[in-house]
Amino acid sequence: MGESNTSADEDLLLKEFFAEVSEVERDNEVVRILSCFKLNPFEFLKLSFDSSTEDVKKQYRKLSLMVHPDKCKHLQAKEAFGALAKAQQQLLDQQERDYILSQVTAAKEELRAKRKKQLKKETASKLKLLVDQGKSEQEYEQSEEFQQELKLKVRELLTEQEWRRRKMSMRISEEEGRLKKDEEEQKEMWKRKREHEEQWEGTREQRVSSWRDFMKSGKKSKKGELRPPKLKTEDPSKSYVQRPIKRG
């Protein structure tokens, strides 16, 4: 019952808030959303990297109402509204969220290593001054300076990963295209071979018949065909016809 009352109170507060939001503020929010870094859904929703899923849902509801095409007259309000919906979907998807947070962790490690290297160059007095001013490591990471550096570093890492993903996707696509081409060529080769075999088998009877006719014509002479005369010789050892010899 208490949760229901809390939700109703939040809805009322939202309605009152948006009743006071001017058209200029709505337009500015559309421009902000569309200028966000495309690969970081946290930026679209104006959330820190440690935001919970509940924070994601609440912030999405607030911002989506602000740029809803029915409420905002900006020409790109629909596009901004869709970008917010996609950002929420990514952050509620555990796999997508884990991937982005892994890049955040990597970015933090790089920034910590960079800061450690810088501090080694500082003198002991300067380091003491930093600590005295509340610039310890833990507090520094909560500072606006660090958060801005982290935001830029996350952009850099996400861009690198996306570029690698696209290159890998392109290589996979090229390999799939090559395999498909080889498969089609192989199918065409087998098709031609099968057609040749079918054609050869189809003329088998004709070839057999022609061979039989040839064999018959080779053994027996055709009717009415003239044959050469046999040779007659006086001397059986001679293979030519001996002409008669004229005497006296």
C-alpha atoms as one frame of an Amber mdcrd trajectory, in Angstrom:
protein
   0.000   0.000   0.000   2.875   2.323   0.907   4.663   1.619  -2.409   1.449
   2.394  -4.314   1.123   5.780  -2.582   4.784   6.562  -3.288   4.324   5.771
  -6.992   1.209   7.945  -7.164   3.070  10.827  -5.505   5.921  10.517  -8.001
   3.465  10.573 -10.912   1.868  13.732  -9.533   5.241  15.396  -9.097   6.213
  14.493 -12.672   2.999  15.952 -14.059   3.525  19.171 -12.124   7.138  19.325
 -13.249   6.358  18.912 -16.932   3.534  21.418 -16.718   6.206  23.986 -15.885
   8.727  22.853 -18.504   8.880  25.316 -21.370   9.031  24.417 -25.052  12.588
  25.760 -25.190  13.699  23.339 -22.475  12.093  20.454 -24.336  13.846  21.470
 -27.543  17.185  21.759 -25.741  16.749  18.257 -24.332  16.109  16.879 -27.826
  19.309  18.551 -29.044  21.249  17.163 -26.062  20.019  13.609 -26.641  20.830
  13.662 -30.336  24.350  14.984 -29.657  25.183  12.166 -27.216  27.914   9.642
 -27.917  26.067   6.871 -29.729  27.776   3.928 -28.005  27.196   5.007 -24.395
  23.572   4.634 -23.201  24.467   6.204 -19.833  25.024   9.504 -21.625  21.583
   9.464 -23.231  19.913   9.054 -19.848  22.312  11.428 -18.023  23.220   8.684
 -15.539  26.453   7.816 -13.762  28.096   4.459 -14.449  27.113   3.098 -11.027
  23.370   3.725 -11.553  21.000   0.873 -10.706  18.309  -0.584 -12.962  15.713
   1.297 -10.932  17.593   4.532 -11.607  17.508   3.662 -15.312  13.730   3.140
 -15.339  12.980   6.342 -13.400  15.290   8.487 -15.509  13.940   7.058 -18.746
  10.385   7.840 -17.693  11.305  11.399 -16.784  13.249  12.174 -19.970  10.917
  10.306 -22.337   7.953  12.343 -21.109   9.949  15.482 -21.683  10.698  14.748
 -25.368   7.602  12.693 -26.200   6.441  13.602 -29.748   2.948  14.346 -28.404
   4.370  16.862 -25.906   7.390  18.255 -27.741   7.055  20.123 -31.052  10.691
  19.718 -32.068  11.019  18.147 -35.528  13.396  15.469 -34.195  11.487  14.706
 -30.996  10.517  11.263 -32.289  14.173  10.438 -33.025  15.242  11.577 -29.550
  12.423   9.579 -27.955  13.579   6.459 -29.809  17.195   7.020 -28.724  16.109
   7.096 -25.066  14.108   3.888 -25.490  17.119   2.153 -27.024  19.394   3.368
 -24.218  17.029   2.017 -21.570  16.791  -1.315 -23.382  20.590  -1.633 -23.481
  21.008  -0.876 -19.782  18.268  -3.306 -18.762  19.867  -6.037 -20.880  22.355
  -7.684 -18.506  24.746  -8.736 -21.259  24.837  -5.277 -22.843  25.205  -3.634
 -19.432  28.064  -5.944 -18.400  29.908  -5.204 -21.639  29.684  -1.426 -21.165
  30.676  -1.660 -17.499  33.677  -3.808 -18.456  34.863  -0.934 -20.648  34.274
   1.480 -17.746  36.465  -0.696 -15.513  39.190  -0.788 -18.161  39.005   2.999
 -18.508  39.339   3.462 -14.738  42.411   1.229 -14.664  44.066   3.267 -17.413
  43.326   6.564 -15.645  44.592   5.225 -12.302  47.838   4.074 -13.915  48.233
   7.472 -15.571  47.629   9.313 -12.290  50.040   7.056 -10.419  52.710   7.831
 -12.977  52.065  11.558 -12.643  52.191  11.471  -8.844  55.589   9.776  -8.924
  56.951  12.882 -10.585  55.504  15.128  -7.903  57.596  16.128  -4.900  56.687
  14.899  -1.403  55.422  18.348  -0.430  53.064  18.565  -3.386  51.715  15.092
  -2.683  51.115  16.033   0.959  49.325  19.160  -0.211  47.062  17.126  -2.477
  46.118  14.801   0.372  45.572  17.686   2.785  43.230  19.349   0.312  41.058
  16.237   0.219  42.459  14.970  -3.074  43.093  11.394  -1.947  42.624   8.644
  -4.499  39.117   7.726  -3.420  37.947  11.319  -3.231  39.654  12.192  -6.499
  37.652   9.539  -8.336  34.481  11.193  -7.074  35.571  14.577  -8.390  34.108
  16.227 -11.477  37.547  16.244 -13.080  37.937  12.486 -12.824  34.375  11.815
 -13.953  34.926  13.910 -17.074  38.185  12.117 -17.833  36.458   8.786 -17.263
  33.639   9.734 -19.609  36.097  10.594 -22.395  38.184   7.463 -21.789  35.066
   5.252 -21.938  34.172   6.889 -25.246  37.626   6.091 -26.556  37.506   2.427
 -25.506  33.961   1.888 -26.754  34.945   3.403 -30.108  37.955   1.071 -30.385
  35.849  -1.967 -29.534  33.141  -0.986 -32.014  35.727  -0.503 -34.766  37.187
  -3.945 -34.043  33.704  -5.452 -34.032  32.890  -3.893 -37.398  36.169  -5.051
 -38.938  35.573  -8.566 -37.654  32.013  -8.465 -38.958  33.292  -7.314 -42.342
  35.849 -10.130 -42.474  33.212 -12.681 -41.497  30.891 -11.298 -44.175  33.658
 -11.515 -46.800  34.479 -15.099 -45.779  30.807 -16.075 -45.895  30.567 -14.519
 -49.354  33.619 -16.463 -50.546  32.277 -19.749 -49.165  28.886 -19.102 -50.755
  30.551 -18.405 -54.108  32.618 -21.609 -53.855  29.486 -23.558 -52.973  27.591
 -22.132 -55.953  30.503 -22.926 -58.302  30.652 -26.475 -56.924  26.905 -26.912
 -57.443  27.192 -25.602 -61.014  30.048 -28.003 -61.759  28.055 -31.010 -60.469
  25.022 -29.809 -62.405  26.988 -29.694 -65.677  28.511 -33.112 -64.961  25.079
 -34.599 -64.258  23.633 -33.095 -67.436  26.538 -34.498 -69.449  26.037 -37.976
 -67.955  22.298 -37.834 -68.638  22.958 -36.742 -72.213  25.515 -39.525 -72.696
  23.126 -42.121 -71.278  20.298 -40.768 -73.459  22.273 -41.436 -76.663  23.415
 -44.906 -75.582  20.914 -46.848 -77.724  21.737 -44.727 -80.729  25.449 -45.355
 -80.296  24.946 -49.112 -79.853  22.724 -49.273 -82.930  25.267 -47.344 -85.013
  28.030 -49.715 -83.893  25.966 -52.772 -84.828  25.250 -51.352 -88.289  28.919
 -50.664 -88.772  29.890 -54.201 -87.810  27.329 -55.689 -90.184  28.460 -53.574
 -93.104  32.073 -54.505 -92.443  31.502 -58.334 -92.617  29.106 -58.578 -95.623
  29.175 -56.658 -98.846  26.129 -54.884 -99.925  23.905 -56.424-102.586  25.104
 -55.540-106.130  28.561 -54.502-104.942  31.436 -55.533-107.303  34.294 -57.520
-105.861  37.837 -57.563-107.328  38.850 -60.814-109.213  41.075 -63.358-107.527
  44.614 -63.614-108.772  45.609 -66.752-110.756  49.276 -67.678-111.027  51.186
 -70.607-112.515  53.665 -70.457-109.747  51.915 -70.761-106.382  54.803 -68.888
-104.790  54.175 -65.855-106.952  51.600 -63.304-105.923  51.160 -61.759-109.363
  49.473 -62.878-112.602  51.968 -64.322-115.024  51.473 -63.065-118.571  51.589
 -65.624-121.452  54.915 -65.781-123.328  54.808 -65.445-127.112  56.835 -68.155
-128.905  58.574 -67.921-132.355
